[in-house]
């Protein structure tokens, strides 16, 4: 339990979200090592992305290098705000997001709802 608490302390969860994380996302917390989780959380914080909801723990199951690749793709078009708005989008294919943003920009649509 101490290891789980150490992992949860890396995140910015309020007490309610922390309880939800323990109830519904125990497997996710158990699968990801503390070191891997810390590495990903530090990267997210560097990009001003914060895990504040229990459901966003799913992001931490991604490979660190894959997350870096996704950041590089969206950073190339200055659209990291997509991840800041909803960290769960990190689970999506960054190339698909890139294409949707380009399409929506071309036709003059707001893409935040489309992604």
Coordinates of N, CA and C in Angstrom, one line a residue:
X1 N 0.8 -1.2 0.0 CA 0.0 0.0 0.0 C 0.9 1.3 0.0
X2 N 2.0 1.2 0.6 CA 2.9 2.3 0.7 C 3.4 2.7 -0.7
X3 N 3.6 1.7 -1.6 CA 4.1 1.9 -2.9 C 3.0 2.6 -3.7
X4 N 1.7 2.2 -3.5 CA 0.6 2.9 -4.2 C 0.4 4.3 -3.7
X5 N 0.6 4.6 -2.5 CA 0.5 5.9 -2.0 C 1.6 6.8 -2.5
X6 N 2.8 6.2 -2.7 CA 3.9 7.0 -3.3 C 3.6 7.4 -4.7
X7 N 3.0 6.4 -5.4 CA 2.6 6.7 -6.8 C 1.6 7.8 -6.9
X8 N 0.6 7.6 -6.0 CA -0.5 8.6 -6.0 C 0.0 10.0 -5.6
X9 N 1.0 10.1 -4.8 CA 1.5 11.4 -4.4 C 2.2 12.1 -5.5
X10 N 2.6 11.4 -6.6 CA 3.2 12.0 -7.8 C 2.1 12.8 -8.5
X11 N 0.9 12.5 -8.3 CA -0.2 13.1 -9.1 C -0.8 14.3 -8.3
X12 N -1.7 15.0 -9.0 CA -2.4 16.1 -8.4 C -3.9 15.8 -8.2
X13 N -4.1 14.7 -7.5 CA -5.5 14.2 -7.3 C -6.0 14.8 -6.0
X14 N -7.3 15.2 -6.0 CA -7.9 15.6 -4.7 C -8.3 14.3 -4.0
X15 N -8.8 14.4 -2.8 CA -9.2 13.2 -2.0 C -10.2 12.3 -2.7
X16 N -11.2 12.9 -3.3 CA -12.2 12.1 -4.0 C -11.6 11.3 -5.2
X17 N -10.8 12.0 -6.0 CA -10.2 11.4 -7.2 C -9.2 10.3 -6.7
X18 N -8.5 10.6 -5.6 CA -7.6 9.6 -5.1 C -8.3 8.3 -4.7
X19 N -9.4 8.4 -4.1 CA -10.2 7.3 -3.7 C -10.7 6.5 -4.9
X20 N -11.2 7.3 -5.9 CA -11.6 6.6 -7.2 C -10.4 5.9 -7.8
X21 N -9.2 6.5 -7.8 CA -8.1 5.8 -8.4 C -7.8 4.5 -7.7
X22 N -7.9 4.5 -6.3 CA -7.7 3.2 -5.6 C -8.8 2.2 -5.8
X23 N -10.0 2.7 -6.1 CA -11.1 1.7 -6.3 C -11.1 1.2 -7.7
X24 N -10.9 2.0 -8.7 CA -11.1 1.6 -10.1 C -9.9 1.5 -10.9
X25 N -8.8 2.0 -10.5 CA -7.6 2.0 -11.3 C -6.4 1.3 -10.6
X26 N -6.7 0.4 -9.7 CA -5.7 -0.3 -8.9 C -4.8 -1.1 -9.8
X27 N -5.3 -1.7 -10.8 CA -4.5 -2.5 -11.7 C -3.5 -1.6 -12.4
X28 N -4.0 -0.5 -12.9 CA -3.1 0.5 -13.6 C -2.0 0.9 -12.7
X29 N -2.3 1.2 -11.5 CA -1.3 1.7 -10.5 C -0.3 0.5 -10.2
X30 N -0.8 -0.7 -10.2 CA 0.1 -1.8 -9.9 C 1.0 -2.2 -11.1
X31 N 0.5 -2.0 -12.3 CA 1.3 -2.4 -13.5 C 2.5 -1.5 -13.7
X32 N 2.3 -0.2 -13.5 CA 3.3 0.8 -13.8 C 4.3 0.9 -12.6
X33 N 5.6 0.8 -12.9 CA 6.5 0.9 -11.8 C 6.6 2.4 -11.4
X34 N 7.0 2.6 -10.1 CA 7.2 4.0 -9.6 C 8.1 4.8 -10.5
X35 N 9.2 4.2 -10.9 CA 10.2 5.0 -11.7 C 9.7 5.4 -13.0
X36 N 9.0 4.4 -13.7 CA 8.4 4.8 -15.0 C 7.3 5.8 -14.8
X37 N 6.5 5.7 -13.8 CA 5.5 6.7 -13.5 C 6.0 8.0 -13.3
X38 N 7.1 8.1 -12.4 CA 7.7 9.4 -12.1 C 8.3 10.0 -13.4
X39 N 8.9 9.2 -14.2 CA 9.5 9.7 -15.4 C 8.4 10.4 -16.3
X40 N 7.3 9.7 -16.5 CA 6.2 10.2 -17.3 C 5.6 11.4 -16.7
X41 N 5.3 11.4 -15.4 CA 4.7 12.5 -14.7 C 5.6 13.8 -14.8
X42 N 6.9 13.6 -14.6 CA 7.8 14.7 -14.7 C 7.8 15.3 -16.1
X43 N 7.7 14.4 -17.1 CA 7.6 14.9 -18.5 C 6.3 15.7 -18.7
X44 N 5.2 15.2 -18.2 CA 4.0 15.9 -18.4 C 4.0 17.2 -17.7
X45 N 4.6 17.3 -16.5 CA 4.7 18.5 -15.8 C 5.5 19.5 -16.5
X46 N 6.6 19.0 -17.1 CA 7.5 19.9 -17.9 C 6.7 20.5 -19.1
X47 N 5.7 19.8 -19.6 CA 4.9 20.3 -20.7 C 3.6 21.0 -20.2
X48 N 3.5 21.2 -18.9 CA 2.4 21.9 -18.2 C 1.1 21.1 -18.4
X49 N 1.2 19.8 -18.2 CA 0.1 18.9 -18.3 C 0.0 18.2 -16.9
X50 N -1.2 18.2 -16.3 CA -1.3 17.7 -15.0 C -2.4 16.6 -14.9
X51 N -2.1 15.5 -14.2 CA -3.1 14.4 -14.0 C -3.9 14.8 -12.7
X52 N -5.1 15.2 -13.0 CA -6.0 15.7 -11.9 C -7.2 14.8 -11.7
X53 N -7.4 13.9 -12.6 CA -8.6 13.0 -12.5 C -8.1 11.5 -12.5
X54 N -8.8 10.7 -11.8 CA -8.4 9.3 -11.7 C -8.4 8.6 -13.0
X55 N -9.3 8.9 -13.9 CA -9.4 8.2 -15.2 C -8.1 8.6 -16.1
X56 N -7.5 9.7 -15.8 CA -6.3 10.0 -16.5 C -5.1 9.2 -16.2
X57 N -5.2 8.3 -15.2 CA -4.1 7.4 -14.9 C -3.8 6.5 -16.1
X58 N -4.7 6.3 -16.9 CA -4.5 5.4 -18.1 C -3.4 5.9 -19.0
X59 N -3.1 7.2 -18.9 CA -2.0 7.8 -19.7 C -0.7 7.2 -19.3
X60 N -0.6 6.9 -18.0 CA 0.7 6.4 -17.5 C 1.1 5.0 -17.9
X61 N 0.1 4.3 -18.6 CA 0.4 3.0 -19.1 C 1.2 3.1 -20.4
X62 N 1.2 4.2 -21.0 CA 1.9 4.4 -22.3 C 3.4 4.3 -22.1
X63 N 4.1 3.9 -23.1 CA 5.6 3.9 -23.1 C 6.1 5.3 -23.1
X64 N 7.1 5.6 -22.3 CA 7.7 6.9 -22.2 C 8.1 7.5 -23.6
X65 N 8.8 6.6 -24.4 CA 9.3 7.1 -25.7 C 8.1 7.4 -26.7
X66 N 7.0 6.6 -26.5 CA 5.9 6.9 -27.4 C 5.2 8.2 -27.0
X67 N 5.2 8.5 -25.7 CA 4.7 9.8 -25.3 C 5.5 11.0 -25.8
X68 N 6.8 10.8 -25.8 CA 7.8 11.8 -26.3 C 7.5 12.0 -27.8
X69 N 7.4 10.9 -28.5 CA 7.1 11.0 -29.9 C 5.8 11.7 -30.2
X70 N 4.8 11.4 -29.4 CA 3.5 12.2 -29.6 C 3.7 13.6 -29.3
X71 N 4.4 14.0 -28.3 CA 4.7 15.4 -28.0 C 5.4 16.1 -29.1
X72 N 6.4 15.4 -29.7 CA 7.1 16.0 -30.8 C 6.3 16.3 -32.0
X73 N 5.3 15.4 -32.3 CA 4.5 15.5 -33.4 C 3.6 16.8 -33.2
X74 N 2.9 16.9 -32.1 CA 2.0 18.0 -31.9 C 2.8 19.3 -31.6
X75 N 4.0 19.2 -31.0 CA 4.8 20.4 -30.7 C 5.3 21.0 -32.0
X76 N 5.4 20.1 -33.1 CA 5.9 20.6 -34.4 C 4.9 21.6 -35.0
X77 N 3.6 21.5 -34.6 CA 2.6 22.4 -35.1 C 2.0 23.3 -34.0
X78 N 2.8 23.4 -32.9 CA 2.4 24.2 -31.7 C 1.0 23.9 -31.2
X79 N 0.7 22.7 -31.0 CA -0.6 22.3 -30.6 C -0.6 21.4 -29.3
X80 N 0.3 21.6 -28.4 CA 0.3 20.8 -27.2 C -0.9 21.1 -26.3
X81 N -1.6 22.2 -26.6 CA -2.7 22.6 -25.8 C -3.8 21.5 -25.9
X82 N -3.8 20.7 -27.0 CA -4.7 19.6 -27.1 C -4.6 18.7 -25.9
X83 N -3.3 18.4 -25.6 CA -3.1 17.5 -24.4 C -3.3 18.2 -23.1
X84 N -3.1 19.5 -23.0 CA -3.3 20.2 -21.8 C -4.8 20.3 -21.5
X85 N -5.6 20.4 -22.5 CA -7.1 20.5 -22.4 C -7.6 19.1 -21.9
X86 N -7.1 18.0 -22.4 CA -7.5 16.7 -22.1 C -6.3 15.7 -22.2
X87 N -5.6 15.4 -21.0 CA -4.5 14.5 -21.1 C -4.8 13.1 -21.6
X88 N -6.1 12.7 -21.6 CA -6.4 11.4 -22.1 C -6.1 11.3 -23.6
X89 N -6.0 12.4 -24.3 CA -5.7 12.4 -25.7 C -4.3 11.9 -26.0
X90 N -3.5 11.8 -25.0 CA -2.1 11.3 -25.2 C -2.3 9.8 -25.6
X91 N -3.4 9.1 -25.2 CA -3.6 7.7 -25.5 C -3.9 7.6 -27.0
X92 N -4.3 8.6 -27.7 CA -4.7 8.6 -29.1 C -3.4 8.7 -30.0
X93 N -3.6 8.2 -31.2 CA -2.5 8.3 -32.2 C -2.3 9.8 -32.5
X94 N -1.1 10.3 -32.3 CA -0.7 11.7 -32.5 C -0.8 12.1 -34.0
X95 N -0.5 11.1 -34.9 CA -0.7 11.4 -36.3 C -2.1 11.7 -36.7
X96 N -3.0 10.9 -36.1 CA -4.5 11.1 -36.4 C -4.9 12.5 -35.9
X97 N -4.4 12.8 -34.7 CA -4.8 14.1 -34.1 C -4.2 15.2 -35.0
X98 N -3.0 15.1 -35.5 CA -2.3 16.0 -36.4 C -3.2 16.2 -37.6
X99 N -3.6 15.1 -38.2 CA -4.4 15.2 -39.5 C -5.7 15.9 -39.2
X100 N -6.4 15.6 -38.1 CA -7.7 16.2 -37.8 C -7.5 17.7 -37.6
X101 N -6.4 18.1 -36.9 CA -6.2 19.5 -36.7 C -6.0 20.2 -38.0
X102 N -5.2 19.6 -38.9 CA -4.9 20.2 -40.2 C -6.2 20.3 -41.0
X103 N -7.0 19.3 -41.0 CA -8.2 19.3 -41.8 C -9.2 20.4 -41.2
X104 N -9.4 20.4 -39.9 CA -10.3 21.4 -39.3 C -9.8 22.8 -39.6
X105 N -8.5 23.0 -39.5 CA -7.9 24.3 -39.8 C -8.2 24.7 -41.3
X106 N -8.1 23.8 -42.2 CA -8.3 24.1 -43.6 C -9.7 24.5 -43.9
X107 N -10.7 23.8 -43.2 CA -12.1 24.1 -43.4 C -12.7 25.1 -42.5
X108 N -11.9 25.6 -41.6 CA -12.3 26.7 -40.7 C -13.1 26.2 -39.5
X109 N -13.0 25.0 -39.1 CA -13.7 24.4 -37.9 C -12.9 24.5 -36.7
X110 N -13.5 24.5 -35.5 CA -12.8 24.4 -34.3 C -12.5 22.9 -34.1
X111 N -11.3 22.6 -33.8 CA -10.9 21.2 -33.8 C -10.9 20.6 -32.4
X112 N -11.1 21.4 -31.3 CA -11.0 20.8 -30.0 C -12.2 19.8 -29.7
X113 N -13.3 20.1 -30.3 CA -14.5 19.2 -30.1 C -14.3 18.0 -31.0
X114 N -13.6 18.1 -32.1 CA -13.5 17.0 -33.1 C -12.5 15.9 -32.7
X115 N -11.6 16.3 -31.9 CA -10.5 15.3 -31.6 C -10.9 14.3 -30.6

